[in-house]
CSV table of N, CA and C in Angstrom, one decimal:
chain,number,residue,atom,x,y,z
A,1,UNK,N,73.9,155.1,122.7
A,1,UNK,CA,75.1,154.8,123.4
A,1,UNK,C,76.1,154.1,121.6
A,2,UNK,N,77.3,154.2,121.4
A,2,UNK,CA,77.8,153.6,120.6
A,2,UNK,C,78.1,152.4,120.6
A,3,UNK,N,77.8,151.5,119.1
A,3,UNK,CA,78.0,150.1,119.1
A,3,UNK,C,79.5,149.8,119.0
A,4,UNK,N,79.6,148.8,120.2
A,4,UNK,CA,81.2,148.5,120.0
A,4,UNK,C,81.8,147.2,119.0
A,5,UNK,N,80.5,146.2,118.4
A,5,UNK,CA,81.4,145.5,117.4
A,5,UNK,C,79.8,145.4,116.5
A,6,UNK,N,79.9,145.0,115.2
A,6,UNK,CA,78.9,144.4,114.8
A,6,UNK,C,79.1,142.6,114.2
A,7,UNK,N,78.2,141.7,114.3
A,7,UNK,CA,78.7,140.4,113.9
A,7,UNK,C,77.5,139.9,113.0
A,8,UNK,N,78.0,139.1,112.2
A,8,UNK,CA,76.5,138.1,111.3
A,8,UNK,C,76.6,136.7,111.8
A,9,UNK,N,75.3,135.7,111.8
A,9,UNK,CA,75.5,134.3,112.4
A,9,UNK,C,74.3,133.9,111.4
A,10,UNK,N,74.4,132.5,111.4
A,10,UNK,CA,73.4,131.9,110.8
A,10,UNK,C,72.1,131.8,111.7
A,11,UNK,N,70.7,131.6,111.7
A,11,UNK,CA,69.6,131.0,112.4
A,11,UNK,C,70.1,129.7,113.2
A,12,UNK,N,70.6,129.0,112.6
A,12,UNK,CA,71.3,127.7,113.6
A,12,UNK,C,72.4,127.7,114.3
A,13,UNK,N,73.4,129.0,114.3
A,13,UNK,CA,74.4,129.2,115.0
A,13,UNK,C,74.4,129.1,116.2
A,14,UNK,N,75.0,128.6,117.1
A,14,UNK,CA,75.0,129.1,118.6
A,14,UNK,C,76.7,129.8,118.9
A,15,UNK,N,76.9,130.6,118.9
A,15,UNK,CA,78.3,131.3,118.6
A,15,UNK,C,78.6,132.1,120.2
A,16,UNK,N,79.7,132.2,120.2
A,16,UNK,CA,79.9,132.9,121.7
A,16,UNK,C,80.8,134.4,121.0
A,17,UNK,N,80.6,135.1,121.8
A,17,UNK,CA,81.3,136.4,121.5
A,17,UNK,C,81.9,136.8,122.6
A,18,UNK,N,83.1,137.6,122.4
A,18,UNK,CA,84.0,138.2,123.8
A,18,UNK,C,83.6,139.5,123.6
A,19,UNK,N,83.6,140.2,124.6
A,19,UNK,CA,83.4,141.8,124.9
A,19,UNK,C,84.5,141.9,126.2
A,20,UNK,N,85.9,142.7,125.9
A,20,UNK,CA,86.5,143.1,126.5
A,20,UNK,C,87.1,144.2,127.2
A,21,UNK,N,86.8,144.3,128.5
A,21,UNK,CA,87.0,145.2,129.4
A,21,UNK,C,88.4,145.9,130.0
A,22,UNK,N,89.0,144.6,129.6
A,22,UNK,CA,90.4,144.8,129.9
A,22,UNK,C,91.2,146.2,129.9
A,23,UNK,N,91.0,147.1,128.9
A,23,UNK,CA,92.1,148.2,128.7
A,23,UNK,C,91.2,149.0,129.4
A,24,UNK,N,90.2,149.1,129.4
A,24,UNK,CA,88.9,150.4,130.0
A,24,UNK,C,89.2,149.8,131.8
A,25,UNK,N,89.3,148.9,132.2
A,25,UNK,CA,90.1,148.5,133.7
A,25,UNK,C,90.9,148.9,134.0
A,26,UNK,N,91.8,148.6,133.2
A,26,UNK,CA,93.4,148.8,133.5
A,26,UNK,C,93.7,150.8,133.4
A,27,UNK,N,92.8,151.0,132.9
A,27,UNK,CA,92.9,152.5,132.6
A,27,UNK,C,92.6,153.1,134.0
A,28,UNK,N,91.8,152.5,134.4
A,28,UNK,CA,91.3,153.0,136.1
A,28,UNK,C,92.1,152.3,136.9
A,29,UNK,N,92.8,151.6,136.9
A,29,UNK,CA,93.3,150.3,138.3
A,29,UNK,C,92.0,150.3,138.9
A,30,UNK,N,91.0,149.3,138.3
A,30,UNK,CA,89.9,148.8,138.5
A,30,UNK,C,89.9,147.5,138.4
A,31,UNK,N,88.8,146.8,139.2
A,31,UNK,CA,89.1,145.4,138.6
A,31,UNK,C,87.4,145.1,138.8
A,32,UNK,N,86.8,143.7,137.8
A,32,UNK,CA,85.0,143.4,138.4
A,32,UNK,C,85.5,142.2,139.2
A,33,UNK,N,84.6,142.3,139.9
A,33,UNK,CA,84.7,141.4,140.9
A,33,UNK,C,84.4,140.0,140.8
A,34,UNK,N,83.6,139.5,139.7
A,34,UNK,CA,83.2,138.6,139.4
A,34,UNK,C,81.9,138.3,138.5
A,35,UNK,N,81.5,136.7,138.2
A,35,UNK,CA,80.1,136.6,137.3
A,35,UNK,C,79.0,138.0,138.0
A,36,UNK,N,78.7,138.1,139.1
A,36,UNK,CA,77.5,138.8,139.4
A,36,UNK,C,77.8,140.3,139.3
A,37,UNK,N,79.0,140.9,138.7
A,37,UNK,CA,79.3,141.9,138.5
A,37,UNK,C,78.9,142.3,136.7
A,38,UNK,N,78.0,141.3,136.0
A,38,UNK,CA,78.0,141.6,134.8
A,38,UNK,C,76.4,141.4,134.8
A,39,UNK,N,75.6,142.4,134.0
A,39,UNK,CA,74.0,141.6,133.2
A,39,UNK,C,74.5,141.9,132.0
A,40,UNK,N,73.8,141.1,131.0
A,40,UNK,CA,73.5,141.2,129.6
A,40,UNK,C,72.3,140.5,129.3
A,41,UNK,N,71.6,141.3,128.3
A,41,UNK,CA,70.3,141.3,127.9
A,41,UNK,C,70.4,141.6,126.3
A,42,UNK,N,69.6,140.9,125.7
A,42,UNK,CA,69.3,140.6,124.3
A,42,UNK,C,68.1,140.9,123.9
A,43,UNK,N,67.6,141.7,122.7
A,43,UNK,CA,66.7,141.9,122.0
A,43,UNK,C,65.7,140.9,121.7
A,44,UNK,N,64.3,141.0,122.0
A,44,UNK,CA,63.5,139.8,121.6
A,44,UNK,C,63.6,139.3,120.7
A,45,UNK,N,63.8,137.7,120.3
A,45,UNK,CA,63.8,137.0,119.5
A,45,UNK,C,65.0,136.1,119.1
A,46,UNK,N,66.3,136.7,119.9
A,46,UNK,CA,67.4,136.3,120.1
A,46,UNK,C,67.6,135.3,121.4
A,47,UNK,N,68.5,134.1,121.7
A,47,UNK,CA,68.4,133.6,122.9
A,47,UNK,C,69.9,134.2,123.5
A,48,UNK,N,69.6,134.7,124.5
A,48,UNK,CA,71.0,134.7,125.5
A,48,UNK,C,71.2,133.3,126.4
A,49,UNK,N,71.9,132.3,126.2
A,49,UNK,CA,71.5,131.4,127.0
A,49,UNK,C,72.8,131.6,128.0
A,50,UNK,N,74.1,131.9,127.6
A,50,UNK,CA,75.0,132.2,129.0
A,50,UNK,C,75.9,133.5,128.8
A,51,UNK,N,76.1,133.8,129.9
A,51,UNK,CA,77.3,135.0,130.3
A,51,UNK,C,78.0,134.8,131.2
A,52,UNK,N,79.2,134.8,130.6
A,52,UNK,CA,80.9,135.1,131.8
A,52,UNK,C,81.7,135.8,131.9
A,53,UNK,N,82.5,135.8,132.9
A,53,UNK,CA,83.9,136.9,133.2
A,53,UNK,C,84.9,136.2,133.5
A,54,UNK,N,85.7,137.0,132.9
A,54,UNK,CA,86.9,135.9,133.1
A,54,UNK,C,88.1,137.3,132.5
A,55,UNK,N,88.8,137.6,133.8
A,55,UNK,CA,90.1,138.2,133.4
A,55,UNK,C,89.6,139.3,132.5
A,56,UNK,N,88.7,140.1,132.7
A,56,UNK,CA,88.5,141.4,132.2
A,56,UNK,C,87.5,141.4,130.9
A,57,UNK,N,87.2,140.2,130.6
A,57,UNK,CA,86.4,139.7,129.2
A,57,UNK,C,85.1,139.0,129.7
A,58,UNK,N,84.5,139.5,129.0
A,58,UNK,CA,82.7,139.1,129.1
A,58,UNK,C,82.4,138.4,128.0
A,59,UNK,N,81.8,137.1,128.4
A,59,UNK,CA,81.6,136.0,127.0
A,59,UNK,C,80.2,135.6,127.0
A,60,UNK,N,79.4,136.4,125.9
A,60,UNK,CA,77.8,135.6,126.0
A,60,UNK,C,77.9,135.1,124.9
A,61,UNK,N,76.9,134.1,125.1
A,61,UNK,CA,76.4,132.9,124.2
A,61,UNK,C,75.1,133.4,123.6
A,62,UNK,N,74.9,133.1,122.3
A,62,UNK,CA,73.7,133.8,121.5
A,62,UNK,C,73.5,132.7,120.2
A,63,UNK,N,72.2,132.3,120.5
A,63,UNK,CA,71.6,131.4,119.4
A,63,UNK,C,70.1,131.7,119.0
A,64,UNK,N,69.8,131.1,117.6
A,64,UNK,CA,68.4,131.4,117.3
A,64,UNK,C,68.5,132.8,116.0
A,65,UNK,N,67.4,133.2,116.4
A,65,UNK,CA,67.1,134.8,115.8
A,65,UNK,C,66.4,134.2,114.2
A,66,UNK,N,65.4,135.6,113.7
A,66,UNK,CA,65.3,135.4,112.3
A,66,UNK,C,66.4,135.9,111.5
A,67,UNK,N,65.9,135.3,109.8
A,67,UNK,CA,67.0,135.9,108.8
A,67,UNK,C,66.7,137.1,108.6
A,68,UNK,N,67.6,138.0,108.3
A,68,UNK,CA,67.2,139.4,108.1
A,68,UNK,C,66.9,140.4,109.1
A,69,UNK,N,67.3,139.8,110.2
A,69,UNK,CA,67.2,140.4,111.6
A,69,UNK,C,68.6,141.0,112.3
A,70,UNK,N,68.3,142.4,112.9
A,70,UNK,CA,69.6,142.5,113.5
A,70,UNK,C,69.3,143.1,115.0
A,71,UNK,N,69.9,142.2,115.8
A,71,UNK,CA,69.8,141.9,117.5
A,71,UNK,C,70.6,142.8,118.0
A,72,UNK,N,70.5,143.7,119.3
A,72,UNK,CA,71.0,144.4,120.1
A,72,UNK,C,71.5,143.7,121.2
A,73,UNK,N,72.8,143.4,121.5
A,73,UNK,CA,72.8,142.8,123.0
A,73,UNK,C,73.8,143.7,123.8
A,74,UNK,N,73.2,144.1,125.0
A,74,UNK,CA,73.7,144.9,126.0
A,74,UNK,C,74.4,144.4,127.0
A,75,UNK,N,75.6,144.7,127.3
A,75,UNK,CA,76.5,144.0,128.5
A,75,UNK,C,76.5,145.4,129.4
A,76,UNK,N,76.9,145.0,130.3
A,76,UNK,CA,76.6,146.2,131.7
A,76,UNK,C,78.0,145.6,132.7
A,77,UNK,N,79.1,146.0,132.9
A,77,UNK,CA,80.2,145.7,134.3
A,77,UNK,C,79.9,146.9,135.1
A,78,UNK,N,79.8,146.3,136.1
A,78,UNK,CA,80.3,146.9,137.9
A,78,UNK,C,81.7,146.8,137.9
A,79,UNK,N,82.2,147.8,138.4
A,79,UNK,CA,83.5,147.3,139.0
A,79,UNK,C,83.8,147.3,140.2
A,80,UNK,N,84.3,146.9,140.8
A,80,UNK,CA,85.0,147.1,142.7
A,80,UNK,C,84.4,148.1,143.1
A,81,UNK,N,85.2,149.0,142.4
A,81,UNK,CA,84.7,150.8,142.9
A,81,UNK,C,83.6,151.3,142.5
A,82,UNK,N,82.7,150.7,141.9
A,82,UNK,CA,81.0,151.4,141.5
A,82,UNK,C,80.9,151.4,140.2
A,83,UNK,N,82.0,151.9,139.3
A,83,UNK,CA,82.2,152.3,137.9
A,83,UNK,C,80.8,151.5,137.2
A,84,UNK,N,80.1,151.7,136.6
A,84,UNK,CA,79.8,151.2,135.4
A,84,UNK,C,80.0,151.4,134.4
A,85,UNK,N,80.1,150.1,133.3
A,85,UNK,CA,80.7,150.8,131.9
A,85,UNK,C,79.4,150.2,131.1
A,86,UNK,N,78.5,150.4,130.1
A,86,UNK,CA,77.7,149.7,129.2
A,86,UNK,C,78.2,149.7,127.8
A,87,UNK,N,78.0,148.7,127.4
A,87,UNK,CA,78.5,148.6,126.0
A,87,UNK,C,77.5,147.5,125.2
A,88,UNK,N,77.2,147.8,123.8
A,88,UNK,CA,76.3,146.8,122.7
A,88,UNK,C,77.0,146.3,121.8
A,89,UNK,N,76.7,145.0,121.4
A,89,UNK,CA,76.6,144.8,119.9
A,89,UNK,C,75.8,144.7,119.5
A,90,UNK,N,75.8,144.3,117.9
A,90,UNK,CA,74.8,144.2,117.1
A,90,UNK,C,75.4,142.9,116.3
A,91,UNK,N,74.0,142.0,116.4
A,91,UNK,CA,74.6,140.4,115.8
A,91,UNK,C,73.1,140.4,114.6
A,92,UNK,N,73.7,140.3,113.3
A,92,UNK,CA,72.4,140.5,112.4
A,92,UNK,C,72.5,138.8,111.8
A,93,UNK,N,71.4,138.4,111.9
A,93,UNK,CA,70.9,137.0,111.3
A,93,UNK,C,70.9,136.7,110.0
A,94,UNK,N,71.7,135.6,109.4
A,94,UNK,CA,71.6,136.2,107.9
A,94,UNK,C,72.4,134.3,107.5
A,95,UNK,N,71.0,133.6,107.0
A,95,UNK,CA,71.0,133.1,106.0
A,95,UNK,C,71.4,132.9,104.8
A,96,UNK,N,72.7,131.9,104.7
A,96,UNK,CA,73.5,132.1,103.6
A,96,UNK,C,73.6,130.7,102.9
């Protein structure tokens, strides 16, 4: 699966990352029904503390992680019409 985006964060950072499904949903004339239509998972070692959906944009909150380690976060969105789209981001933890 292709990686949608790559980010860097420090181990002590708690950051939010936006993943837009707006264009994909618009091209299909479909919608995401609400928060229950999103599933987000993260590799062990980084904390995924919250996930939300608003107007076709998924926001994931991440914290922690070990210096020098890159973590994968997978977000799966299910639409009203039953379409499923899965994307991944990579987050590298780097002490600077």
